[in-house]
mmCIF file of C-alpha atoms in Angstrom:
data_model
loop_
_atom_site.group_PDB
_atom_site.id
_atom_site.type_symbol
_atom_site.label_atom_id
_atom_site.label_comp_id
_atom_site.label_asym_id
_atom_site.label_seq_id
_atom_site.Cartn_x
_atom_site.Cartn_y
_atom_site.Cartn_z
ATOM 1 C CA UNK A 44 -23.679 36.346 0.957
ATOM 2 C CA UNK A 45 -23.983 40.281 1.135
ATOM 3 C CA UNK A 46 -23.547 42.834 3.815
ATOM 4 C CA UNK A 47 -21.389 41.901 6.739
ATOM 5 C CA UNK A 48 -19.948 38.266 6.322
ATOM 6 C CA UNK A 49 -18.498 36.778 9.512
ATOM 7 C CA UNK A 50 -15.614 34.772 9.324
ATOM 8 C CA UNK A 51 -13.496 32.883 12.112
ATOM 9 C CA UNK A 52 -9.687 32.191 11.923
ATOM 10 C CA UNK A 53 -7.801 30.151 14.240
ATOM 11 C CA UNK A 54 -4.132 30.389 14.803
ATOM 12 C CA UNK A 55 -2.008 27.322 15.869
ATOM 13 C CA UNK A 56 1.663 26.680 16.893
ATOM 14 C CA UNK A 57 3.819 23.942 17.970
ATOM 15 C CA UNK A 58 6.301 23.143 20.276
ATOM 16 C CA UNK A 59 8.902 22.953 17.399
ATOM 17 C CA UNK A 60 7.501 25.546 15.610
ATOM 18 C CA UNK A 61 6.888 29.300 16.475
ATOM 19 C CA UNK A 62 5.060 31.584 14.409
ATOM 20 C CA UNK A 63 7.013 34.363 12.645
ATOM 21 C CA UNK A 64 4.186 37.007 13.239
ATOM 22 C CA UNK A 65 1.411 37.924 15.802
ATOM 23 C CA UNK A 66 -2.050 37.506 16.210
ATOM 24 C CA UNK A 67 -2.438 41.290 15.850
ATOM 25 C CA UNK A 68 -0.660 40.991 12.729
ATOM 26 C CA UNK A 69 -3.003 38.540 11.291
ATOM 27 C CA UNK A 70 -6.208 40.759 12.689
ATOM 28 C CA UNK A 71 -4.762 43.535 10.705
ATOM 29 C CA UNK A 72 -4.166 41.595 7.494
ATOM 30 C CA UNK A 73 -7.487 39.974 7.335
ATOM 31 C CA UNK A 74 -9.531 43.266 8.636
ATOM 32 C CA UNK A 75 -7.810 46.508 8.447
ATOM 33 C CA UNK A 76 -8.906 48.753 5.751
ATOM 34 C CA UNK A 77 -6.059 50.184 3.574
ATOM 35 C CA UNK A 78 -3.656 47.472 5.230
ATOM 36 C CA UNK A 79 -0.360 47.656 3.478
ATOM 37 C CA UNK A 80 1.981 45.572 5.850
ATOM 38 C CA UNK A 81 4.111 42.946 4.484
ATOM 39 C CA UNK A 82 3.890 44.484 1.170
ATOM 40 C CA UNK A 83 0.405 43.704 0.738
ATOM 41 C CA UNK A 84 -1.792 45.953 -1.487
ATOM 42 C CA UNK A 85 -4.802 45.882 0.963
ATOM 43 C CA UNK A 86 -6.290 43.339 3.281
ATOM 44 C CA UNK A 87 -8.294 40.261 2.478
ATOM 45 C CA UNK A 88 -11.294 42.586 3.802
ATOM 46 C CA UNK A 89 -10.473 45.373 1.252
ATOM 47 C CA UNK A 90 -10.072 42.618 -1.429
ATOM 48 C CA UNK A 91 -13.718 41.548 -0.981
ATOM 49 C CA UNK A 92 -15.071 45.199 -0.442
ATOM 50 C CA UNK A 93 -13.398 46.065 -3.996
ATOM 51 C CA UNK A 94 -14.444 42.993 -5.897
ATOM 52 C CA UNK A 95 -18.205 43.142 -4.701
ATOM 53 C CA UNK A 96 -18.043 47.096 -4.961
ATOM 54 C CA UNK A 97 -19.150 47.212 -1.312
ATOM 55 C CA UNK A 98 -21.689 44.618 -1.402
ATOM 56 C CA UNK A 99 -19.628 41.996 0.579
ATOM 57 C CA UNK A 100 -17.771 43.273 3.908
ATOM 58 C CA UNK A 101 -15.813 40.141 5.003
ATOM 59 C CA UNK A 102 -14.515 40.313 8.428
ATOM 60 C CA UNK A 103 -12.675 37.732 10.509
ATOM 61 C CA UNK A 104 -12.641 36.838 14.182
ATOM 62 C CA UNK A 105 -9.238 35.914 15.183
ATOM 63 C CA UNK A 106 -8.525 33.357 17.906
ATOM 64 C CA UNK A 107 -5.419 31.834 19.142
ATOM 65 C CA UNK A 108 -2.625 30.942 19.415
ATOM 66 C CA UNK A 109 -3.551 27.491 20.342
ATOM 67 C CA UNK A 110 -0.608 25.323 21.140
ATOM 68 C CA UNK A 111 -1.164 21.914 19.502
ATOM 69 C CA UNK A 112 -0.707 18.626 21.708
ATOM 70 C CA UNK A 113 1.981 17.278 19.696
ATOM 71 C CA UNK A 114 5.073 18.844 17.641
ATOM 72 C CA UNK A 115 4.298 19.953 13.949
ATOM 73 C CA UNK A 116 6.594 16.981 12.944
ATOM 74 C CA UNK A 117 3.974 14.344 14.155
ATOM 75 C CA UNK A 118 1.273 16.222 11.676
ATOM 76 C CA UNK A 119 3.576 16.780 8.846
ATOM 77 C CA UNK A 120 4.969 13.219 8.604
ATOM 78 C CA UNK A 121 1.553 11.713 8.125
ATOM 79 C CA UNK A 122 0.498 10.357 4.714
ATOM 80 C CA UNK A 123 -2.701 11.847 3.703
ATOM 81 C CA UNK A 124 -4.741 14.553 6.004
ATOM 82 C CA UNK A 125 -5.740 11.958 8.725
ATOM 83 C CA UNK A 126 -3.715 13.789 11.345
ATOM 84 C CA UNK A 127 -4.674 17.233 10.175
ATOM 85 C CA UNK A 128 -8.226 16.164 10.705
ATOM 86 C CA UNK A 129 -6.986 14.901 14.248
ATOM 87 C CA UNK A 130 -5.527 18.427 14.725
ATOM 88 C CA UNK A 131 -8.709 20.016 13.526
ATOM 89 C CA UNK A 132 -10.849 17.894 16.235
ATOM 90 C CA UNK A 133 -8.366 19.238 18.908
ATOM 91 C CA UNK A 134 -8.715 22.588 18.470
ATOM 92 C CA UNK A 135 -12.538 22.804 18.076
ATOM 93 C CA UNK A 136 -12.954 21.142 21.316
ATOM 94 C CA UNK A 137 -9.988 23.193 22.991
ATOM 95 C CA UNK A 138 -11.710 26.151 21.925
ATOM 96 C CA UNK A 139 -15.138 25.749 22.352
ATOM 97 C CA UNK A 140 -15.667 27.665 25.427
ATOM 98 C CA UNK A 141 -14.325 30.934 23.918
ATOM 99 C CA UNK A 142 -16.038 30.620 20.517
ATOM 100 C CA UNK A 143 -19.657 30.816 19.670
ATOM 101 C CA UNK A 144 -19.472 28.829 16.283
ATOM 102 C CA UNK A 145 -23.224 30.018 15.534
ATOM 103 C CA UNK A 146 -21.786 33.488 14.538
ATOM 104 C CA UNK A 147 -20.404 31.899 11.542
ATOM 105 C CA UNK A 148 -23.614 30.809 10.050
ATOM 106 C CA UNK A 149 -24.207 33.936 7.920
ATOM 107 C CA UNK A 150 -27.458 32.654 5.929
ATOM 108 C CA UNK A 151 -29.009 30.824 8.763
ATOM 109 C CA UNK A 152 -29.201 27.512 7.117
ATOM 110 C CA UNK A 153 -27.597 25.725 10.506
ATOM 111 C CA UNK A 154 -23.976 25.399 9.010
ATOM 112 C CA UNK A 155 -21.155 27.521 9.104
ATOM 113 C CA UNK A 156 -19.761 28.671 5.802
ATOM 114 C CA UNK A 157 -16.112 28.276 6.664
ATOM 115 C CA UNK A 158 -13.405 28.016 9.470
ATOM 116 C CA UNK A 159 -9.816 28.607 8.555
ATOM 117 C CA UNK A 160 -6.974 27.546 10.526
ATOM 118 C CA UNK A 161 -3.735 29.055 10.100
ATOM 119 C CA UNK A 162 -0.471 27.064 11.486
ATOM 120 C CA UNK A 163 3.018 28.352 12.121
ATOM 121 C CA UNK A 164 5.414 27.787 9.680
ATOM 122 C CA UNK A 165 5.830 26.425 6.199
ATOM 123 C CA UNK A 166 3.508 24.197 4.094
ATOM 124 C CA UNK A 167 5.402 20.876 4.018
ATOM 125 C CA UNK A 168 4.961 18.257 1.390
ATOM 126 C CA UNK A 169 2.381 18.415 -1.430
ATOM 127 C CA UNK A 170 -0.786 16.328 -0.618
ATOM 128 C CA UNK A 171 -0.040 15.166 2.843
ATOM 129 C CA UNK A 172 0.255 16.145 6.503
ATOM 130 C CA UNK A 173 -0.735 19.890 6.924
ATOM 131 C CA UNK A 174 -0.283 20.616 3.251
ATOM 132 C CA UNK A 175 -2.807 23.536 2.540
ATOM 133 C CA UNK A 176 -6.380 22.068 1.859
ATOM 134 C CA UNK A 177 -10.219 22.277 2.451
ATOM 135 C CA UNK A 178 -12.261 19.941 4.172
ATOM 136 C CA UNK A 179 -15.307 19.053 6.148
ATOM 137 C CA UNK A 180 -16.518 17.962 9.287
ATOM 138 C CA UNK A 181 -19.827 16.888 11.006
ATOM 139 C CA UNK A 182 -19.385 18.227 14.099
ATOM 140 C CA UNK A 183 -22.187 20.178 16.029
ATOM 141 C CA UNK A 184 -21.529 23.075 18.226
ATOM 142 C CA UNK A 185 -23.688 25.974 19.514
ATOM 143 C CA UNK A 186 -26.588 24.718 17.680
ATOM 144 C CA UNK A 187 -24.774 24.787 14.079
ATOM 145 C CA UNK A 188 -23.065 21.994 12.014
ATOM 146 C CA UNK A 189 -19.160 22.812 11.505
ATOM 147 C CA UNK A 190 -19.547 21.879 8.124
ATOM 148 C CA UNK A 191 -16.423 23.300 6.113
ATOM 149 C CA UNK A 192 -12.724 24.374 7.051
ATOM 150 C CA UNK A 193 -9.778 25.590 5.249
ATOM 151 C CA UNK A 194 -6.154 24.864 6.873
ATOM 152 C CA UNK A 195 -2.923 26.671 5.581
ATOM 153 C CA UNK A 196 0.450 27.527 6.443
ATOM 154 C CA UNK A 197 1.382 30.974 7.936
ATOM 155 C CA UNK A 198 4.801 31.016 6.481
ATOM 156 C CA UNK A 199 7.429 33.731 7.176
ATOM 157 C CA UNK A 200 4.561 36.595 5.956
ATOM 158 C CA UNK A 201 1.072 36.600 5.402
ATOM 159 C CA UNK A 202 -0.226 36.598 1.532
ATOM 160 C CA UNK A 203 -3.665 37.217 0.173
ATOM 161 C CA UNK A 204 -3.870 34.739 -2.852
ATOM 162 C CA UNK A 205 -4.209 31.683 -0.810
ATOM 163 C CA UNK A 206 -6.670 32.944 1.799
ATOM 164 C CA UNK A 207 -8.769 35.114 -0.693
ATOM 165 C CA UNK A 208 -9.083 31.953 -3.211
ATOM 166 C CA UNK A 209 -10.011 29.564 -0.363
ATOM 167 C CA UNK A 210 -12.862 32.036 0.510
ATOM 168 C CA UNK A 211 -14.254 31.791 -2.923
ATOM 169 C CA UNK A 212 -14.551 28.011 -2.430
ATOM 170 C CA UNK A 213 -16.145 28.059 0.891
ATOM 171 C CA UNK A 214 -18.247 31.236 1.083
ATOM 172 C CA UNK A 215 -19.162 31.519 -2.436
ATOM 173 C CA UNK A 216 -19.042 27.974 -3.992
ATOM 174 C CA UNK A 217 -16.538 28.647 -6.851
ATOM 175 C CA UNK A 218 -14.597 25.994 -8.195
ATOM 176 C CA UNK A 219 -10.760 26.031 -8.988
ATOM 177 C CA UNK A 220 -10.719 27.215 -12.958
ATOM 178 C CA UNK A 221 -7.874 25.328 -14.485
ATOM 179 C CA UNK A 222 -6.994 26.348 -18.037
ATOM 180 C CA UNK A 223 -7.797 30.122 -17.948
ATOM 181 C CA UNK A 224 -4.678 31.665 -17.150
ATOM 182 C CA UNK A 225 -4.165 34.524 -14.785
ATOM 183 C CA UNK A 226 -7.714 35.890 -15.532
ATOM 184 C CA UNK A 227 -9.304 35.082 -12.018
ATOM 185 C CA UNK A 228 -8.241 34.208 -8.492
ATOM 186 C CA UNK A 229 -9.824 30.849 -8.826
ATOM 187 C CA UNK A 230 -7.028 30.049 -11.545
ATOM 188 C CA UNK A 231 -3.455 30.897 -11.705
ATOM 189 C CA UNK A 232 -1.351 32.545 -8.740
ATOM 190 C CA UNK A 233 -0.414 35.798 -10.740
ATOM 191 C CA UNK A 234 0.611 37.482 -7.305
ATOM 192 C CA UNK A 235 0.834 36.741 -3.596
ATOM 193 C CA UNK A 236 0.722 40.239 -2.518
ATOM 194 C CA UNK A 237 -2.068 41.822 -5.113
ATOM 195 C CA UNK A 238 -3.848 38.679 -6.464
ATOM 196 C CA UNK A 239 -6.051 38.884 -9.535
ATOM 197 C CA UNK A 240 -9.718 39.798 -9.467
ATOM 198 C CA UNK A 241 -12.474 37.645 -9.703
ATOM 199 C CA UNK A 242 -13.647 36.884 -13.209
ATOM 200 C CA UNK A 243 -16.834 39.046 -14.348
ATOM 201 C CA UNK A 244 -18.984 36.132 -14.806
ATOM 202 C CA UNK A 245 -18.821 35.149 -11.044
ATOM 203 C CA UNK A 246 -19.247 38.722 -10.088
ATOM 204 C CA UNK A 247 -22.332 39.181 -12.423
ATOM 205 C CA UNK A 248 -23.926 35.884 -10.788
ATOM 206 C CA UNK A 249 -23.263 37.047 -7.357
ATOM 207 C CA UNK A 250 -24.940 40.581 -8.224
ATOM 208 C CA UNK A 251 -21.849 42.709 -7.615
ATOM 209 C CA UNK A 252 -21.961 44.048 -11.404
ATOM 210 C CA UNK A 253 -24.824 44.693 -13.886
ATOM 211 C CA UNK A 254 -25.253 42.545 -16.597
ATOM 212 C CA UNK A 255 -27.026 43.195 -20.137
ATOM 213 C CA UNK A 256 -28.132 40.596 -22.559
ATOM 214 C CA UNK A 257 -27.424 41.248 -25.976
ATOM 215 C CA UNK A 258 -29.615 39.707 -28.591
ATOM 216 C CA UNK A 259 -29.268 39.028 -32.349
ATOM 217 C CA UNK A 260 -31.626 41.877 -33.246
ATOM 218 C CA UNK A 261 -29.613 44.251 -31.041
ATOM 219 C CA UNK A 262 -28.358 47.267 -32.826
ATOM 220 C CA UNK A 263 -26.667 49.810 -30.606
ATOM 221 C CA UNK A 264 -23.249 51.395 -29.376
ATOM 222 C CA UNK A 265 -22.541 50.316 -26.000
ATOM 223 C CA UNK A 266 -19.946 51.307 -23.664
ATOM 224 C CA UNK A 267 -17.799 49.008 -21.390
ATOM 225 C CA UNK A 268 -15.657 50.274 -18.504
ATOM 226 C CA UNK A 269 -13.558 48.595 -15.933
ATOM 227 C CA UNK A 270 -15.941 47.429 -12.899
ATOM 228 C CA UNK A 271 -18.894 48.337 -15.206
ATOM 229 C CA UNK A 272 -21.681 46.845 -17.030
ATOM 230 C CA UNK A 273 -20.831 43.154 -18.344
ATOM 231 C CA UNK A 274 -22.304 41.972 -21.526
ATOM 232 C CA UNK A 275 -23.981 38.483 -22.558
ATOM 233 C CA UNK A 276 -25.110 36.705 -25.678
ATOM 234 C CA UNK A 277 -27.355 33.782 -25.071
ATOM 235 C CA UNK A 278 -27.051 31.139 -27.836
ATOM 236 C CA UNK A 279 -30.716 30.932 -28.747
ATOM 237 C CA UNK A 280 -30.204 27.203 -30.204
ATOM 238 C CA UNK A 281 -28.322 26.007 -26.891
ATOM 239 C CA UNK A 282 -29.729 27.533 -23.562
ATOM 240 C CA UNK A 283 -26.839 26.115 -21.513
ATOM 241 C CA UNK A 284 -24.323 28.265 -23.567
ATOM 242 C CA UNK A 285 -23.424 32.103 -23.804
ATOM 243 C CA UNK A 286 -20.561 34.353 -24.468
ATOM 244 C CA UNK A 287 -19.706 37.008 -21.877
ATOM 245 C CA UNK A 288 -17.470 40.107 -22.314
ATOM 246 C CA UNK A 289 -16.122 43.143 -20.086
ATOM 247 C CA UNK A 290 -13.352 45.622 -20.063
ATOM 248 C CA UNK A 291 -10.113 44.619 -18.587
ATOM 249 C CA UNK A 292 -7.130 46.792 -18.064
ATOM 250 C CA UNK A 293 -3.629 46.240 -16.581
ATOM 251 C CA UNK A 294 -4.270 48.185 -13.214
ATOM 252 C CA UNK A 295 -4.967 47.681 -9.701
ATOM 253 C CA UNK A 296 -5.627 44.151 -8.939
ATOM 254 C CA UNK A 297 -4.999 43.199 -12.781
ATOM 255 C CA UNK A 298 -1.842 45.187 -12.840
ATOM 256 C CA UNK A 299 0.123 41.554 -13.401
ATOM 257 C CA UNK A 300 -1.693 40.990 -16.603
ATOM 258 C CA UNK A 301 -0.217 41.695 -20.217
ATOM 259 C CA UNK A 302 -2.356 44.344 -21.946
ATOM 260 C CA UNK A 303 -6.035 45.629 -21.902
ATOM 261 C CA UNK A 304 -9.381 45.382 -23.821
ATOM 262 C CA UNK A 305 -12.545 43.331 -24.291
ATOM 263 C CA UNK A 306 -11.970 39.975 -22.203
ATOM 264 C CA UNK A 307 -14.423 37.279 -23.655
ATOM 265 C CA UNK A 308 -15.547 34.228 -21.821
ATOM 266 C CA UNK A 309 -17.455 31.038 -23.212
ATOM 267 C CA UNK A 310 -19.611 29.489 -20.674
ATOM 268 C CA UNK A 311 -21.384 26.132 -21.453
ATOM 269 C CA UNK A 312 -23.233 24.465 -18.370
ATOM 270 C CA UNK A 313 -23.342 21.190 -20.189
ATOM 271 C CA UNK A 314 -19.775 20.563 -19.663
ATOM 272 C CA UNK A 315 -18.716 19.576 -16.224
ATOM 273 C CA UNK A 316 -15.662 20.938 -14.835
ATOM 274 C CA UNK A 317 -12.523 23.003 -16.022
ATOM 275 C CA UNK A 318 -9.775 20.404 -16.344
ATOM 276 C CA UNK A 319 -7.602 20.665 -19.451
ATOM 277 C CA UNK A 320 -7.173 19.699 -22.213
ATOM 278 C CA UNK A 321 -10.459 21.037 -23.271
ATOM 279 C CA UNK A 322 -13.575 21.344 -23.210
ATOM 280 C CA UNK A 323 -13.914 23.517 -20.279
ATOM 281 C CA UNK A 324 -16.924 24.915 -18.742
ATOM 282 C CA UNK A 325 -15.691 28.346 -18.501
ATOM 283 C CA UNK A 326 -12.801 29.307 -20.972
ATOM 284 C CA UNK A 327 -11.223 32.523 -22.035
ATOM 285 C CA UNK A 328 -11.841 33.033 -25.834
ATOM 286 C CA UNK A 329 -8.299 34.111 -26.900
ATOM 287 C CA UNK A 330 -8.651 37.080 -29.269
ATOM 288 C CA UNK A 331 -5.491 35.828 -31.160
ATOM 289 C CA UNK A 332 -7.436 32.525 -32.030
ATOM 290 C CA UNK A 333 -5.095 30.520 -29.909
ATOM 291 C CA UNK A 334 -5.952 27.855 -27.615
ATOM 292 C CA UNK A 335 -2.847 27.830 -25.144
ATOM 293 C CA UNK A 336 -4.764 28.646 -22.011
ATOM 294 C CA UNK A 337 -7.513 26.059 -22.280
ATOM 295 C CA UNK A 338 -4.998 23.561 -23.219
ATOM 296 C CA UNK A 339 -2.945 23.594 -19.965
ATOM 297 C CA UNK A 340 -3.713 23.372 -16.204
ATOM 298 C CA UNK A 341 -1.036 26.051 -15.418
ATOM 299 C CA UNK A 342 -0.285 27.982 -18.447
ATOM 300 C CA UNK A 343 2.762 30.140 -18.678
ATOM 301 C CA UNK A 344 2.738 32.988 -19.118
ATOM 302 C CA UNK A 345 -0.922 33.048 -17.977
ATOM 303 C CA UNK A 346 -1.791 36.280 -19.752
ATOM 304 C CA UNK A 347 -1.070 37.787 -23.260
ATOM 305 C CA UNK A 348 -2.092 41.132 -24.744
ATOM 306 C CA UNK A 349 -3.425 39.149 -27.870
ATOM 307 C CA UNK A 350 -6.005 37.561 -25.354
ATOM 308 C CA UNK A 351 -7.886 40.757 -25.373
ATOM 309 C CA UNK A 352 -9.930 42.352 -28.224
ATOM 310 C CA UNK A 353 -8.581 45.804 -28.579
ATOM 311 C CA UNK A 354 -7.919 48.642 -30.976
ATOM 312 C CA UNK A 355 -4.591 48.037 -32.670
ATOM 313 C CA UNK A 356 -5.226 44.167 -32.416
ATOM 314 C CA UNK A 357 -8.218 42.291 -33.453
ATOM 315 C CA UNK A 358 -11.287 44.018 -32.411
ATOM 316 C CA UNK A 359 -14.319 41.623 -33.697
ATOM 317 C CA UNK A 360 -15.661 38.697 -32.408
ATOM 318 C CA UNK A 361 -17.593 36.654 -35.095
ATOM 319 C CA UNK A 362 -20.136 34.076 -33.601
#
């Protein structure tokens, strides 16, 4: 995706659960440049503008509130997500007359990229009822297939991590990155209000930052700056494998990490998935030589100054 990317967000409440904030609040949180309400460091739109360096302007059209036909307790008490799907079907039908779903097929492939449903109150019980999740539907409306949706709780105030993380799945196709600590929004929850950035492998793949390939014959002094060029060494003996590195500092969206320096990633396409214990398709090469991150789904702490190659610490990576 590039340029203006249109998202759809639908708000839900219930006879036994009202929302803690308004539709106008949601619109500002998702779309207003420089938004700082609820203690947030920018809007969701700001997040993607910053991470893409202005290449993606993600804007949401907000509809609702729709009052569900049954109380929240009905949906929350169910096993699995069957009643969440029931609620989804109800909402899509109820708002069909006011929503042009074709506006949310951004790439013209006949499918909407993502529909977001935000429901009043808390999340409930893990893995059942309305617990935050992503799913699919084959409904056809306004000439497009409503292929993917995300459903999550509004809670007492909006937060950026879950919403932006889900967009990574639905708009960009990124997987969950278990075993890489706090070094990507697709991994650990480092901060709800100021979530971590997107790792530079994904950003380079999207064309948001420049990528330079380094070969065995390269003899040069190169400069790495935050949000600048990233460097890659492809293994000439294994075309599925490479190392990638870039400059990461504990500032802005990365303020929650410990330390700064060169963060090195190892990628091997022949490995499927990021599910610790090792091996991982995408893993952080910890400068200190440890493998704590790759060994644990939710490592704590999720960052350490010794993870990065830096002056005063380990400053050389041998391949």
